[in-house]
Amino acid sequence: MLETKKVLFIGAGSMAEAIAAGMVAQDKLPASNIIMTNKQNEERRIELMKKYKIGALPYHEAKIDESDVIILAMKPKDAENALLELAPHVNSNQIIMSVLAGISTSYIEELLPEGQPVIRVMPNTSSTIGESITAITGGNSVSMEHIELAKALFTAIGRVKVIEEEQMDVFTGIAGSGPAYIYYILEYIEKTAVAEGLDEDMAREIAAQTIFGASKMVLDTNLDPETLRKKVTSPNGTTAAGLDALRENHAGQAFSEAILSAKKRSAQIREEFEKVSV
């Protein structure tokens, strides 16, 4: 079923490229069934067309009515005008999937014909290497068949979870902003390792592989992080000493506050956008 679908991207930025690249690499559907559009940047369209063998057109030349799935991937500030332009050309047999940060399904539904299926999708930046954790949530006119189609498409860039829309802000705080938290940890591990005499490249690889390996242990063993932590922590050992230092410096609380602060800001951005756009 999936291989017959025609997918149209409105917007041709890095996220659109990551998704399209994943679809092509994993043979989700023929490259010729993927059309990338933008309004002005012809050089970008040519680049994507040559690199992935997909279609690429100016937006005004796209045959919107022939698309099964339309992925909104323009800049969020351009969303309102783009949706108003799109509205006369879509029907309820087509699925609108939005990767626009901070824009709710209800906002999109208000600007499109009644009964239009809308799915909100939130990948993270690891999508560029096929390792995203992506959340999807359906609007009022979305069926389980629509959700399954979205899951099938977005597994091209990593793992997919279906959540309620009210959970999108906390998902943003964890998965959307989370890569930056990990990079921050890696920065400090690397700096400390270099200060203690390790080569910078070696320090970086050791730190990154350690975090990768620990993450893979959680995913592959189905053991919770607390159990795994206790299994590798011997009384009065080196790991116990390191963990004591983290506790003394309130590292756990700092991470909780980081997630909650990002969640709060996500909600603020969404509310500010929708207030201005009403």
Tab-separated table of C-alpha atoms in Angstrom:
chain	number	residue	atom	x	y	z
A	1	MET	CA	0.000	0.000	0.000
A	2	LEU	CA	2.696	2.470	1.029
A	3	GLU	CA	4.723	2.062	-2.156
A	4	THR	CA	1.858	3.439	-4.254
A	5	LYS	CA	1.456	6.642	-2.240
A	6	LYS	CA	2.505	10.000	-3.639
A	7	VAL	CA	4.086	12.355	-1.118
A	8	LEU	CA	4.350	16.107	-1.632
A	9	PHE	CA	6.565	18.271	0.568
A	10	ILE	CA	5.738	21.957	0.925
A	11	GLY	CA	9.096	23.328	1.943
A	12	ALA	CA	12.533	21.944	1.116
A	13	GLY	CA	14.640	22.629	4.194
A	14	SER	CA	16.841	20.311	6.232
A	15	MET	CA	13.988	18.483	7.980
A	16	ALA	CA	12.167	17.853	4.695
A	17	GLU	CA	15.427	16.570	3.219
A	18	ALA	CA	16.059	14.240	6.170
A	19	ILE	CA	12.590	12.719	5.884
A	20	ALA	CA	12.762	12.322	2.104
A	21	ALA	CA	16.283	10.879	2.301
A	22	GLY	CA	15.117	8.299	4.833
A	23	MET	CA	12.150	7.309	2.698
A	24	VAL	CA	14.406	6.799	-0.317
A	25	ALA	CA	17.159	4.981	1.602
A	26	GLN	CA	14.715	2.530	3.168
A	27	ASP	CA	12.701	2.019	-0.027
A	28	LYS	CA	9.528	3.187	1.686
A	29	LEU	CA	8.249	4.244	-1.720
A	30	PRO	CA	9.754	4.967	-5.146
A	31	ALA	CA	11.835	8.144	-5.292
A	32	SER	CA	9.681	9.274	-8.222
A	33	ASN	CA	6.662	9.334	-5.870
A	34	ILE	CA	8.286	12.004	-3.699
A	35	ILE	CA	7.947	15.620	-4.803
A	36	MET	CA	9.788	18.432	-3.022
A	37	THR	CA	8.559	21.987	-3.534
A	38	ASN	CA	9.532	25.489	-2.543
A	39	LYS	CA	8.603	28.880	-3.889
A	40	GLN	CA	11.864	30.438	-4.999
A	41	ASN	CA	15.087	28.507	-4.419
A	42	GLU	CA	15.633	26.668	-7.697
A	43	GLU	CA	19.226	25.784	-6.783
A	44	ARG	CA	17.972	23.913	-3.719
A	45	ARG	CA	15.397	21.995	-5.770
A	46	ILE	CA	18.023	20.932	-8.304
A	47	GLU	CA	20.349	19.844	-5.495
A	48	LEU	CA	17.687	17.597	-3.921
A	49	MET	CA	16.549	16.199	-7.253
A	50	LYS	CA	20.095	15.176	-8.236
A	51	LYS	CA	21.011	13.841	-4.800
A	52	TYR	CA	17.945	11.648	-4.190
A	53	LYS	CA	16.427	11.222	-7.678
A	54	ILE	CA	13.151	12.659	-6.362
A	55	GLY	CA	10.885	15.155	-8.068
A	56	ALA	CA	11.348	18.846	-7.325
A	57	LEU	CA	9.136	21.685	-8.514
A	58	PRO	CA	8.257	25.290	-7.811
A	59	TYR	CA	5.259	25.200	-5.477
A	60	HIS	CA	2.895	26.799	-7.998
A	61	GLU	CA	3.615	23.972	-10.480
A	62	ALA	CA	2.874	21.143	-8.036
A	63	LYS	CA	-0.155	18.954	-8.757
A	64	ILE	CA	-1.540	19.047	-5.239
A	65	ASP	CA	-4.690	17.125	-6.092
A	66	GLU	CA	-2.608	14.111	-7.207
A	67	SER	CA	-0.845	13.764	-3.840
A	68	ASP	CA	-1.932	11.246	-1.209
A	69	VAL	CA	0.147	12.791	1.571
A	70	ILE	CA	1.084	16.454	1.889
A	71	ILE	CA	3.869	17.204	4.358
A	72	LEU	CA	3.979	20.760	5.678
A	73	ALA	CA	7.663	21.618	6.097
A	74	MET	CA	7.846	25.355	5.507
A	75	LYS	CA	9.010	27.788	8.179
A	76	PRO	CA	6.349	28.118	10.909
A	77	LYS	CA	6.063	31.865	10.275
A	78	ASP	CA	4.907	31.085	6.723
A	79	ALA	CA	2.329	28.509	7.805
A	80	GLU	CA	-0.789	30.670	7.798
A	81	ASN	CA	-0.331	31.961	4.252
A	82	ALA	CA	0.706	28.522	3.020
A	83	LEU	CA	-2.394	26.883	4.520
A	84	LEU	CA	-4.695	29.525	3.067
A	85	GLU	CA	-3.153	28.899	-0.367
A	86	LEU	CA	-3.411	25.141	0.082
A	87	ALA	CA	-7.001	24.993	1.349
A	88	PRO	CA	-8.844	25.268	-2.002
A	89	HIS	CA	-6.820	22.419	-3.502
A	90	VAL	CA	-7.103	19.625	-0.912
A	91	ASN	CA	-9.794	17.077	-0.119
A	92	SER	CA	-10.569	14.634	2.674
A	93	ASN	CA	-8.950	11.720	0.814
A	94	GLN	CA	-5.576	13.372	1.319
A	95	ILE	CA	-3.650	13.414	4.598
A	96	ILE	CA	-1.929	16.566	5.794
A	97	MET	CA	1.140	15.825	7.924
A	98	SER	CA	2.814	18.754	9.647
A	99	VAL	CA	6.370	18.839	10.976
A	100	LEU	CA	5.975	22.483	11.980
A	101	ALA	CA	7.169	23.105	15.524
A	102	GLY	CA	4.653	24.675	17.875
A	103	ILE	CA	1.634	24.498	15.564
A	104	SER	CA	-1.318	22.414	16.754
A	105	THR	CA	-3.585	20.213	14.671
A	106	SER	CA	-6.567	22.393	15.650
A	107	TYR	CA	-4.872	25.487	14.222
A	108	ILE	CA	-4.205	23.713	10.923
A	109	GLU	CA	-7.741	22.290	10.821
A	110	GLU	CA	-9.232	25.764	11.201
A	111	LEU	CA	-7.535	26.909	7.992
A	112	LEU	CA	-8.376	23.822	5.911
A	113	PRO	CA	-11.707	22.381	4.729
A	114	GLU	CA	-13.873	20.707	7.351
A	115	GLY	CA	-13.094	17.014	7.784
A	116	GLN	CA	-9.522	17.310	6.498
A	117	PRO	CA	-7.283	14.652	8.131
A	118	VAL	CA	-4.352	16.367	9.876
A	119	ILE	CA	-1.480	14.632	11.666
A	120	ARG	CA	1.116	16.520	13.661
A	121	VAL	CA	4.579	14.997	13.516
A	122	MET	CA	7.583	15.939	15.621
A	123	PRO	CA	10.937	14.434	14.659
A	124	ASN	CA	14.174	15.559	16.290
A	125	THR	CA	17.502	16.554	14.792
A	126	SER	CA	18.828	12.982	14.860
A	127	SER	CA	16.501	12.373	11.910
A	128	THR	CA	19.385	13.480	9.677
A	129	ILE	CA	21.164	10.182	10.459
A	130	GLY	CA	18.028	8.034	10.681
A	131	GLU	CA	18.011	7.948	14.496
A	132	SER	CA	15.111	10.247	15.393
A	133	ILE	CA	12.526	9.550	18.022
A	134	THR	CA	9.398	10.963	16.397
A	135	ALA	CA	6.046	11.698	18.014
A	136	ILE	CA	2.822	11.710	16.016
A	137	THR	CA	-0.655	12.773	17.038
A	138	GLY	CA	-3.844	12.886	15.021
A	139	GLY	CA	-6.437	15.618	14.636
A	140	ASN	CA	-10.215	15.277	14.767
A	141	SER	CA	-10.665	13.587	11.376
A	142	VAL	CA	-7.826	11.087	11.565
A	143	SER	CA	-8.424	7.327	11.485
A	144	MET	CA	-6.208	4.482	12.687
A	145	GLU	CA	-5.406	3.807	9.037
A	146	HIS	CA	-4.047	7.351	8.735
A	147	ILE	CA	-1.956	6.891	11.894
A	148	GLU	CA	-0.530	3.607	10.609
A	149	LEU	CA	0.432	5.291	7.346
A	150	ALA	CA	2.220	8.072	9.235
A	151	LYS	CA	4.056	5.507	11.362
A	152	ALA	CA	5.127	3.603	8.250
A	153	LEU	CA	6.465	6.760	6.606
A	154	PHE	CA	8.311	8.165	9.596
A	155	THR	CA	10.031	4.953	10.652
A	156	ALA	CA	12.252	5.920	7.719
A	157	ILE	CA	14.043	8.328	10.068
A	158	GLY	CA	13.988	6.359	13.326
A	159	ARG	CA	11.537	5.224	15.990
A	160	VAL	CA	7.943	6.488	16.154
A	161	LYS	CA	5.604	6.927	19.115
A	162	VAL	CA	1.909	7.873	19.000
A	163	ILE	CA	1.013	10.322	21.772
A	164	GLU	CA	-1.810	12.658	22.758
A	165	GLU	CA	-1.445	16.223	21.536
A	166	GLU	CA	-1.327	17.612	25.085
A	167	GLN	CA	1.831	15.534	25.557
A	168	MET	CA	3.634	17.275	22.695
A	169	ASP	CA	5.115	19.989	24.922
A	170	VAL	CA	6.749	17.517	27.308
A	171	PHE	CA	7.886	15.446	24.319
A	172	THR	CA	9.535	18.628	23.035
A	173	GLY	CA	11.247	19.119	26.391
A	174	ILE	CA	12.639	15.585	26.287
A	175	ALA	CA	13.190	14.583	22.662
A	176	GLY	CA	13.084	17.877	20.802
A	177	SER	CA	15.564	19.624	23.084
A	178	GLY	CA	17.170	16.455	24.439
A	179	PRO	CA	19.976	16.111	21.886
A	180	ALA	CA	21.322	19.481	23.063
A	181	TYR	CA	21.367	18.258	26.677
A	182	ILE	CA	23.424	15.254	25.628
A	183	TYR	CA	25.798	17.430	23.590
A	184	TYR	CA	26.218	19.600	26.691
A	185	ILE	CA	27.171	16.543	28.760
A	186	LEU	CA	29.585	15.443	26.040
A	187	GLU	CA	31.192	18.902	25.995
A	188	TYR	CA	32.040	18.676	29.671
A	189	ILE	CA	33.206	15.070	29.561
A	190	GLU	CA	35.456	15.943	26.628
A	191	LYS	CA	36.853	19.079	28.298
A	192	THR	CA	37.595	17.172	31.499
A	193	ALA	CA	39.219	14.310	29.607
A	194	VAL	CA	41.441	16.699	27.637
A	195	ALA	CA	42.390	18.543	30.833
A	196	GLU	CA	43.430	15.178	32.254
A	197	GLY	CA	45.705	14.477	29.307
A	198	LEU	CA	43.633	12.657	26.683
A	199	ASP	CA	43.759	13.635	23.013
A	200	GLU	CA	40.667	15.651	21.990
A	201	ASP	CA	39.533	13.258	19.240
A	202	MET	CA	40.024	10.255	21.485
A	203	ALA	CA	38.185	11.959	24.355
A	204	ARG	CA	35.253	12.759	22.080
A	205	GLU	CA	34.983	9.220	20.752
A	206	ILE	CA	35.225	7.686	24.230
A	207	ALA	CA	32.528	10.002	25.586
A	208	ALA	CA	30.157	9.557	22.643
A	209	GLN	CA	30.546	5.774	22.546
A	210	THR	CA	29.956	5.553	26.299
A	211	ILE	CA	26.640	7.398	26.009
A	212	PHE	CA	25.701	5.457	22.871
A	213	GLY	CA	26.477	2.136	24.549
A	214	ALA	CA	24.522	2.999	27.696
A	215	SER	CA	21.529	4.115	25.619
A	216	LYS	CA	21.651	0.916	23.593
A	217	MET	CA	21.706	-1.118	26.813
A	218	VAL	CA	18.439	0.527	27.884
A	219	LEU	CA	16.807	-0.039	24.491
A	220	ASP	CA	18.065	-3.584	23.910
A	221	THR	CA	17.811	-5.148	27.383
A	222	ASN	CA	14.403	-3.736	28.393
A	223	LEU	CA	15.885	-3.043	31.829
A	224	ASP	CA	15.065	0.318	33.379
A	225	PRO	CA	17.885	2.869	33.871
A	226	GLU	CA	17.798	2.561	37.674
A	227	THR	CA	18.349	-1.201	37.525
A	228	LEU	CA	21.204	-0.823	35.044
A	229	ARG	CA	22.799	1.904	37.165
A	230	LYS	CA	22.690	-0.255	40.286
A	231	LYS	CA	24.142	-3.239	38.396
A	232	VAL	CA	27.280	-1.264	37.505
A	233	THR	CA	27.717	0.547	40.831
A	234	SER	CA	29.873	-1.238	43.402
A	235	PRO	CA	29.881	0.083	46.988
A	236	ASN	CA	32.823	2.437	47.580
A	237	GLY	CA	33.925	2.020	43.960
A	238	THR	CA	34.794	4.563	41.281
A	239	THR	CA	31.263	4.697	39.863
A	240	ALA	CA	29.794	5.278	43.324
A	241	ALA	CA	32.227	8.163	43.845
A	242	GLY	CA	31.221	9.732	40.548
A	243	LEU	CA	27.507	9.343	41.270
A	244	ASP	CA	27.971	10.898	44.711
A	245	ALA	CA	29.499	13.955	43.033
A	246	LEU	CA	26.535	14.196	40.655
A	247	ARG	CA	24.073	14.013	43.548
A	248	GLU	CA	25.992	16.584	45.594
A	249	ASN	CA	25.780	18.967	42.637
A	250	HIS	CA	22.055	18.293	42.081
A	251	ALA	CA	22.542	16.923	38.555
A	252	GLY	CA	19.249	15.013	38.592
A	253	GLN	CA	17.291	18.090	39.640
A	254	ALA	CA	19.031	20.144	36.949
A	255	PHE	CA	17.883	17.731	34.237
A	256	SER	CA	14.315	17.726	35.534
A	257	GLU	CA	14.287	21.516	35.510
A	258	ALA	CA	15.744	21.593	31.991
A	259	ILE	CA	12.937	19.374	30.684
A	260	LEU	CA	10.223	21.351	32.474
A	261	SER	CA	11.660	24.692	31.302
A	262	ALA	CA	11.745	23.492	27.698
A	263	LYS	CA	8.195	22.140	28.046
A	264	LYS	CA	7.005	25.498	29.380
A	265	ARG	CA	8.714	27.390	26.561
A	266	SER	CA	7.188	25.041	23.973
A	267	ALA	CA	3.718	25.849	25.298
A	268	GLN	CA	4.491	29.580	25.300
A	269	ILE	CA	5.701	29.521	21.687
A	270	ARG	CA	2.578	27.651	20.568
A	271	GLU	CA	0.274	30.045	22.419
A	272	GLU	CA	2.115	33.121	21.132
A	273	PHE	CA	2.020	31.863	17.548
A	274	GLU	CA	-1.660	31.000	17.575
A	275	LYS	CA	-2.578	34.259	19.321
A	276	VAL	CA	-0.762	36.338	16.693
A	277	SER	CA	-2.138	34.264	13.825
A	278	VAL	CA	-5.795	34.316	14.865
